Short mmCIF file of C-alpha atoms in Angstrom, two decimals:
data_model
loop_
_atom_site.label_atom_id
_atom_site.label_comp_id
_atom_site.label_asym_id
_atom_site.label_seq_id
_atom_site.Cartn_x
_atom_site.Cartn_y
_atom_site.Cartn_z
CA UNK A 1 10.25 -25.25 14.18
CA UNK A 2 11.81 -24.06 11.19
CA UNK A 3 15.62 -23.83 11.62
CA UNK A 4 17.06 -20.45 10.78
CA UNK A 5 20.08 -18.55 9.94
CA UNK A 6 21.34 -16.43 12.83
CA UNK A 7 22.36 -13.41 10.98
CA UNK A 8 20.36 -11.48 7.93
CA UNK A 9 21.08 -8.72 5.49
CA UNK A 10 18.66 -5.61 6.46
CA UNK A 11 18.54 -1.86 4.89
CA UNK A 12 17.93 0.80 7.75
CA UNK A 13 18.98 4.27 8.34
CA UNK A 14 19.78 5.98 11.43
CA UNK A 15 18.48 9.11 10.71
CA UNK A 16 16.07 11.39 7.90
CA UNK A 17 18.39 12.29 5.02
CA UNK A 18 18.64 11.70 1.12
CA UNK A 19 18.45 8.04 0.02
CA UNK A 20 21.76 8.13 -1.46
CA UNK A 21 23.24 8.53 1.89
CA UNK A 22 21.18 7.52 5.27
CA UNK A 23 20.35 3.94 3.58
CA UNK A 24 22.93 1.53 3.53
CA UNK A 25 22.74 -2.58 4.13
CA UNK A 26 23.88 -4.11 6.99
CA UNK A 27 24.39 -7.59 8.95
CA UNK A 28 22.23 -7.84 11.96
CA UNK A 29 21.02 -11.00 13.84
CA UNK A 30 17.80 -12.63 12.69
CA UNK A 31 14.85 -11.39 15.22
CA UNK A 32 14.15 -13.21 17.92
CA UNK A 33 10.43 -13.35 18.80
CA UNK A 34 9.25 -11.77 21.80
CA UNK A 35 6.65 -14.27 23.54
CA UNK A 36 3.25 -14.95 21.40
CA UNK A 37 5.08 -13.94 17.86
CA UNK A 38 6.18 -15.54 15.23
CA UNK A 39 9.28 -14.91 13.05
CA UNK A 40 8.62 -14.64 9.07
CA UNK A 41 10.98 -14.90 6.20
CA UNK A 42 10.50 -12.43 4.13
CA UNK A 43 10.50 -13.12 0.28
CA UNK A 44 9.67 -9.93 -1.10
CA UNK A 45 8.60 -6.52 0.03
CA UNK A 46 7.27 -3.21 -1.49
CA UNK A 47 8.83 -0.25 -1.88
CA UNK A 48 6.00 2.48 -1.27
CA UNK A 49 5.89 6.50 -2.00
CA UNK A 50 5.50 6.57 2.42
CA UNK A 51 9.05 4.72 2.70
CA UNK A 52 10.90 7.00 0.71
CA UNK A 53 9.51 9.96 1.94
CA UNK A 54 9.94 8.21 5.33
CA UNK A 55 13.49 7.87 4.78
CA UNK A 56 13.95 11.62 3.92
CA UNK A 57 12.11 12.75 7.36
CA UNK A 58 8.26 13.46 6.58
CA UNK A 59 7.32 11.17 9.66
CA UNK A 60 8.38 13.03 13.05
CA UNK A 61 6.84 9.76 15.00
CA UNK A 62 9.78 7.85 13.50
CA UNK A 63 11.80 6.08 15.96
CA UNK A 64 15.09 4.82 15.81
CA UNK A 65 16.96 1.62 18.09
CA UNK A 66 20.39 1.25 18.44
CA UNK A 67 20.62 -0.21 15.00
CA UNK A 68 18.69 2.55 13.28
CA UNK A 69 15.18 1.86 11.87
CA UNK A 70 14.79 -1.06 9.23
CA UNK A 71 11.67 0.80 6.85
CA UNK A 72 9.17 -1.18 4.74
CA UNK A 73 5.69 -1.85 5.37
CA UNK A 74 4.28 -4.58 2.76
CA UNK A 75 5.69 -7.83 2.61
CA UNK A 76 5.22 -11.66 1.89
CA UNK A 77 7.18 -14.09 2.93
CA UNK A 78 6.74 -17.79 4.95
CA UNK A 79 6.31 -18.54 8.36
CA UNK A 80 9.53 -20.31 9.78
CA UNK A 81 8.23 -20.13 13.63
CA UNK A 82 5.23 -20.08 15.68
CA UNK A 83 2.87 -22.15 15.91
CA UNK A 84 3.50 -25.38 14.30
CA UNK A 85 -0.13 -25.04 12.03
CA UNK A 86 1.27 -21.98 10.52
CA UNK A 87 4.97 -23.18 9.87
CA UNK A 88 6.08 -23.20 6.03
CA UNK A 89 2.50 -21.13 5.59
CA UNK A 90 2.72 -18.61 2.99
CA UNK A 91 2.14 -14.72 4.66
CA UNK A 92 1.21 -10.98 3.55
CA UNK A 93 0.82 -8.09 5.14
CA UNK A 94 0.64 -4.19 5.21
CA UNK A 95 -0.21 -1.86 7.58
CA UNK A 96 0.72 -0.80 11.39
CA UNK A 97 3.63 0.36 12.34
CA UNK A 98 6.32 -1.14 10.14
CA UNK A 99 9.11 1.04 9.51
CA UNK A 100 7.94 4.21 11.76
CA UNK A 101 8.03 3.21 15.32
CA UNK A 102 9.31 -0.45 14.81
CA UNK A 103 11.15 -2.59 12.10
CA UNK A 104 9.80 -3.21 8.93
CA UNK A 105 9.89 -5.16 5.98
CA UNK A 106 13.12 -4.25 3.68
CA UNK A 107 15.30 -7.21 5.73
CA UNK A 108 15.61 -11.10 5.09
CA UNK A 109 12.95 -11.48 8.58
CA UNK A 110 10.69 -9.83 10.29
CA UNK A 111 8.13 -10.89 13.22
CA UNK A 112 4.48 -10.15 13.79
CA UNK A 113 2.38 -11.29 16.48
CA UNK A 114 1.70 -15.07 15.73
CA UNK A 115 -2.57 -13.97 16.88
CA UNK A 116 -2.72 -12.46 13.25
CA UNK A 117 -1.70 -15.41 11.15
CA UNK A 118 -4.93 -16.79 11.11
CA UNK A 119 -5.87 -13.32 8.83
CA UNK A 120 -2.71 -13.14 6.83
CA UNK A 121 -2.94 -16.33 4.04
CA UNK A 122 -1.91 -15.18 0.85
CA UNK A 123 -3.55 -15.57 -2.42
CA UNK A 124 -2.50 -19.11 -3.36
CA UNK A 125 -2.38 -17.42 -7.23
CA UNK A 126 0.06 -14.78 -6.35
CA UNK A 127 3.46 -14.86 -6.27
CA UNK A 128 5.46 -13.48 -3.39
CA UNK A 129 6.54 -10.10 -5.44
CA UNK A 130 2.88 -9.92 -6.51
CA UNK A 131 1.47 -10.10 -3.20
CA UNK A 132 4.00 -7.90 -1.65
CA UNK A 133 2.76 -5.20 -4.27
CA UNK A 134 -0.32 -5.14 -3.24
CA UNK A 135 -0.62 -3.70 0.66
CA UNK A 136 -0.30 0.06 1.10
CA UNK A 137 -2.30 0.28 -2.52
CA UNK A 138 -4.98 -1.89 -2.24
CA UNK A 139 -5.42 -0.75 1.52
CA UNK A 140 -5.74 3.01 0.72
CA UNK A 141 -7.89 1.95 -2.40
CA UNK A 142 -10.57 -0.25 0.19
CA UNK A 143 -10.72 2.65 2.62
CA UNK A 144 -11.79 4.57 -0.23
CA UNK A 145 -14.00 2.80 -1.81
CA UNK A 146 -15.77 1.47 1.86
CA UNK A 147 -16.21 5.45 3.17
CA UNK A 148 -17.88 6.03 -0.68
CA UNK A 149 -19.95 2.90 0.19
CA UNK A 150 -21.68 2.64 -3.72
CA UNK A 151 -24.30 1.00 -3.93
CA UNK A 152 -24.92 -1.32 -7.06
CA UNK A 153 -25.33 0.28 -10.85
CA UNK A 154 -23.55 3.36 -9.22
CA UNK A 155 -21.20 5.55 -10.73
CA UNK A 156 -18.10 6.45 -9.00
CA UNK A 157 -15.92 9.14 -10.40
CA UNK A 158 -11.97 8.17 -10.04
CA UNK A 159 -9.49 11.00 -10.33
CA UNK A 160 -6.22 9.24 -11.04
CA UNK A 161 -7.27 6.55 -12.30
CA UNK A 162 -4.32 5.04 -14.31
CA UNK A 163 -2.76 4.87 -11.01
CA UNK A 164 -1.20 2.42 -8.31
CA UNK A 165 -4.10 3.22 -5.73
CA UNK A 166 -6.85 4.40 -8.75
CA UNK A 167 -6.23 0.86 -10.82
CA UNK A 168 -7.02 -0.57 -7.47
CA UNK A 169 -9.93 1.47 -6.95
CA UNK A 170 -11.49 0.82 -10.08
CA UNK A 171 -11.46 -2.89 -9.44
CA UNK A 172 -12.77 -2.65 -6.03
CA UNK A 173 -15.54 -0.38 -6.91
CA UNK A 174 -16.37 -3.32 -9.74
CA UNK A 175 -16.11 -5.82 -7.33
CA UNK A 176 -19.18 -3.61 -5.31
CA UNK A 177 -21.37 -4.10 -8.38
CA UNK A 178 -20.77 -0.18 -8.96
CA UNK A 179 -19.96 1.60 -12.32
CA UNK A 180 -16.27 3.01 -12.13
CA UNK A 181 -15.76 6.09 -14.24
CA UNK A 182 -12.56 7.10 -15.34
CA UNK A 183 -10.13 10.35 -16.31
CA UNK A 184 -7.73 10.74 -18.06
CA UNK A 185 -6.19 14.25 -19.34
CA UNK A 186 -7.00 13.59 -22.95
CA UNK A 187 -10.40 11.75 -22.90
CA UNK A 188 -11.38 8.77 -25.20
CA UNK A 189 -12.08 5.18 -24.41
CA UNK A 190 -14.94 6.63 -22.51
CA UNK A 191 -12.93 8.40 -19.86
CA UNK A 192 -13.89 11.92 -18.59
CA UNK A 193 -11.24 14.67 -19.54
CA UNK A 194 -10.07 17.00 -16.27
CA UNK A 195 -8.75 19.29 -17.92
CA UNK A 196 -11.91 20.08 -19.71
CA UNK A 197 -15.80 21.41 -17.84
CA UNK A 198 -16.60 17.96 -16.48
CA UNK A 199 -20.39 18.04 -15.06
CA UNK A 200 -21.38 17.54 -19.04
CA UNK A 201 -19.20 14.97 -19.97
CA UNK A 202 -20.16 13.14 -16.51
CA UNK A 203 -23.65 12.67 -17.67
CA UNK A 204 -22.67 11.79 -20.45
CA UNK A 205 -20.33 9.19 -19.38
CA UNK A 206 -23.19 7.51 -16.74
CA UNK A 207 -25.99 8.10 -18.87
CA UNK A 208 -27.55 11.31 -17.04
CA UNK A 209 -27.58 9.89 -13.81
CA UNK A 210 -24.94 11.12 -11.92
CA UNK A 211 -21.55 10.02 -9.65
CA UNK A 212 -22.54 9.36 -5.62
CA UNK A 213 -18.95 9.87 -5.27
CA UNK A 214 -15.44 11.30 -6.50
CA UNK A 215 -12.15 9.04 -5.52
CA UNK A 216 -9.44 11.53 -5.65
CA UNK A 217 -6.09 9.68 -5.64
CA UNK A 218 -4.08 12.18 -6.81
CA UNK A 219 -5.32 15.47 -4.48
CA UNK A 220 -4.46 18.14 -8.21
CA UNK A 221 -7.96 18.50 -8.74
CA UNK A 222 -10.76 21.29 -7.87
CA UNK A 223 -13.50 18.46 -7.30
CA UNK A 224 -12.98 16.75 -4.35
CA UNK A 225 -15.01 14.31 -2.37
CA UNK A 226 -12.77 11.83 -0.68
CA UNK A 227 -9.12 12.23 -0.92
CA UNK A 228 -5.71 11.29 -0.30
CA UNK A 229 -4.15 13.90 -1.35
CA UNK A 230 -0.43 14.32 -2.99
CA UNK A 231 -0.46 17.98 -4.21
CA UNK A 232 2.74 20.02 -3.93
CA UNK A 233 1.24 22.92 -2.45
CA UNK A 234 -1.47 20.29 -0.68
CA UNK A 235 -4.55 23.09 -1.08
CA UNK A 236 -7.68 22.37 -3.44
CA UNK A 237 -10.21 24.38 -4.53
CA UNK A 238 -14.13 23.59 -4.75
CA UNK A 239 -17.85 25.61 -4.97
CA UNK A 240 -18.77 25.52 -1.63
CA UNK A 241 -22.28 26.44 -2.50
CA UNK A 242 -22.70 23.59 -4.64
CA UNK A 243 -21.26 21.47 -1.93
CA UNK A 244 -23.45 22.24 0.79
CA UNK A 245 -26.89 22.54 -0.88
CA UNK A 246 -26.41 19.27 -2.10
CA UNK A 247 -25.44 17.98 1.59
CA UNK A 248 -22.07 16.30 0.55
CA UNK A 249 -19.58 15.48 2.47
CA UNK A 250 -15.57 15.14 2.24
CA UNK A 251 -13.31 12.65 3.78
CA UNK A 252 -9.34 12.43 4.63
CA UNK A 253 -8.14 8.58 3.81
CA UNK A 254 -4.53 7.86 6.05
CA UNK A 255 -3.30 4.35 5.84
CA UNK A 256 -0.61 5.41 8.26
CA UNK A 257 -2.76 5.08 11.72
CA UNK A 258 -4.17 1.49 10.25
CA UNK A 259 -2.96 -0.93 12.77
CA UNK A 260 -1.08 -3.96 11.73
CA UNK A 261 -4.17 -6.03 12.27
CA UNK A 262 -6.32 -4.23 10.80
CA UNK A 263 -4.10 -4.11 7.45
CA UNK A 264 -4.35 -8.00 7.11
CA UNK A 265 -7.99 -8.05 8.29
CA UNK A 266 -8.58 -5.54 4.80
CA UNK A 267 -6.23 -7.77 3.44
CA UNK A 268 -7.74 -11.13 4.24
CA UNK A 269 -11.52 -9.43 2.83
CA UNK A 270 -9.64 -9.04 -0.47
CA UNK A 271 -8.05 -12.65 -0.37
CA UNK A 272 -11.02 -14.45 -2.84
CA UNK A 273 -11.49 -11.06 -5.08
CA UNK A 274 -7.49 -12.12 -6.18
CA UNK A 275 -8.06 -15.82 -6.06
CA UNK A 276 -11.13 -15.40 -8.30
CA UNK A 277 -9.29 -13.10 -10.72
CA UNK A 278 -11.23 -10.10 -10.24
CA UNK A 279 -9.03 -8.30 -8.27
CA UNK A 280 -5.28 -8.03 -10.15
CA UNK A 281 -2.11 -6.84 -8.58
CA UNK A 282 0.19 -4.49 -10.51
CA UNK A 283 0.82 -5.29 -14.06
CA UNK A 284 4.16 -3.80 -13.60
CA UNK A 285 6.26 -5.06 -11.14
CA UNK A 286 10.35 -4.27 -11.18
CA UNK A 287 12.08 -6.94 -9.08
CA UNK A 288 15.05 -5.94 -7.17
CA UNK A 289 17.28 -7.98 -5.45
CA UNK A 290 17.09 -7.27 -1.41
CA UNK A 291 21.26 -7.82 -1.20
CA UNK A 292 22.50 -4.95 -3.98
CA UNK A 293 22.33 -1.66 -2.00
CA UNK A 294 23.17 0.21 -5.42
CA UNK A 295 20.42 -1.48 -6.94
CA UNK A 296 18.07 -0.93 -3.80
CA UNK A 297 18.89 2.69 -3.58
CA UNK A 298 18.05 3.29 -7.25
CA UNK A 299 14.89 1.62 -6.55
CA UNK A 300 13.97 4.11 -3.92
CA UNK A 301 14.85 7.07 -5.81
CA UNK A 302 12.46 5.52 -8.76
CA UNK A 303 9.89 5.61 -6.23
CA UNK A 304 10.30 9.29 -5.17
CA UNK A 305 10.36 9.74 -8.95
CA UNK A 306 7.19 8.76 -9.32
CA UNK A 307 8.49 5.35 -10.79
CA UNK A 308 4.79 3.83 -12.87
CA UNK A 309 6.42 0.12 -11.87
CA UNK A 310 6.01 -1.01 -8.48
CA UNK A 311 9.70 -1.27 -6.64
CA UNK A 312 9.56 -4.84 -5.22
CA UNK A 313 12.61 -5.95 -3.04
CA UNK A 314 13.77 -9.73 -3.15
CA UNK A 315 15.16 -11.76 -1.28
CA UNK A 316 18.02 -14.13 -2.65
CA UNK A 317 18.36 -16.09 0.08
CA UNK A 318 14.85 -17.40 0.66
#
């Protein structure tokens, strides 16, 4: 066993309000395990579009302790006790109920039921802000990408693809052996304008043959096959005609019911796709340091922003 500190530095909030005001730091005592979990120190941990929007009440299953609610859901950080085969081990993980209903990531340690490290290795070619990056995104982008289920030499049409969860997409549709096809909102490099007619220029862009499937990650569009959707007013449009005679279907993608498990199981799939270098974590990453709460709180309101860099928290004292 790992000795640890007894007390950590944690952000939480007692109750939904703006950023500025219901997050603060705090001193509480490090966690101590309930029987058959493991305590992990974190090194870094995300800070994703859910959190924020957490923080300012869009969850009603949010629960609070006595000490508030400490919000994050990706992390990675080191094992520091358990079982002795996963002590010093380096972690990841996304998913479950982190931040909602129990205490997340944005805190020096965190525990998780010591079952799951067998599933939650990270990359051994990411670093800890890398890997942190990469839960809620890559996780939404799989789900995707497995209910499309391409097939190889398929096209699959991503809307949003310059984006977190559409970059993510596009290598996880590669990584299928299917044929990614971009947008963009001015065209070129072989991406398909939306804000022009798009059936031509999608047979042009795959060569007459067609998309089996649209990836909307942004939910502003009026072709929509599987969605997440982000839209102010949260309504699309589409030609129903079109959509049944051609027996398609349309599919809601939540990361937000995803058990903890579950996360690192998606996680652990994607484990050799980073190792090998085909899949690649955000190419921006701002690093923030865990222990500045002015620095923290910008960070969130860069994320409800719609900040392009990924908002990674650090931990000094790790």
């Amino acid at each position: 066993m790992t000795e640890v500190a007894k007390t950590q530095t944690v952000l939480r909030f007692s109750k939904p309000g703006p950023i500025a005001s219901a997050l603060s730091l705090t001193s509480l005592p490090i966690p101590t395990p309930a029987p058959g979990h493991a305590v992990i120190r974190v090194h870094a941990s995300a800070i994703n579009p859910s959190d924020e929007k957490n923080i300012l009440g869009a969850f009603p299953q949010t629960t609070f302790s006595e000490h508030g609610r400490i919000p994050g859901r990706d992390f990675a950080g080191t094992v520091v006790t358990g079982p002795e085969q996963y002590i010093g081990k380096s972690v990841w993980g996304t998913g479950g109920q982190n931040g909602f209903e129990q205490d997340g990531s944005h805190a020096e340690y965190m525990t998780v039921d010591e079952n799951y490290l067998s599933v939650m290795e990270m990359p051994s070619n990411l670093s800890f802000p890398q890997a942190a990056s990469c839960g809620v995104g890559f996780l939404t982008a799989s789900m995707m990408v497995n209910k499309a289920a391409p097939k190889e030499g398929e096209h699959v049409l991503i809307l949003g693809s310059s984006g977190a969860v559409g970059t993510a997409c596009k290598q996880l549709v590669k990584l299928a052996g299917a044929i990614p096809v971009e947008t963009s909102r001015t065209g070129g490099d072989g991406s398909v304008n939306i804000t022009e007619e798009l059936p031509s220029q999608i047979k042009s862009a795959t060569g007459g043959k067609g998309i089996v499937a649209v990836i909307d990650t942004v939910g502003a569009t009026t072709f929509i096959i599987i969605t997440a959707a982000k839209s102010p007013g949260m309504l699309f449009t589409f030609n129903a005609l079109c959509f049944f005679r051609n027996n398609l279907s349309m599919h809601g993608i939540n990361t937000l019911p995803v058990s903890f498990l579950q996360g690192v199981q998606q996680l652990a799939k994607m484990k050799k796709g980073f190792e090998d270098g085909i899949l690649i974590p955000p190419a921006s990453i701002d690093e923030v340091e865990l222990q500045d709460e002015k620095a923290v709180i910008a960070a969130y309101e860069k994320v409800g922003a719609g900040s392009r860099a990924k908002q990674v928290l650090v931990n000094k004292n790790a």
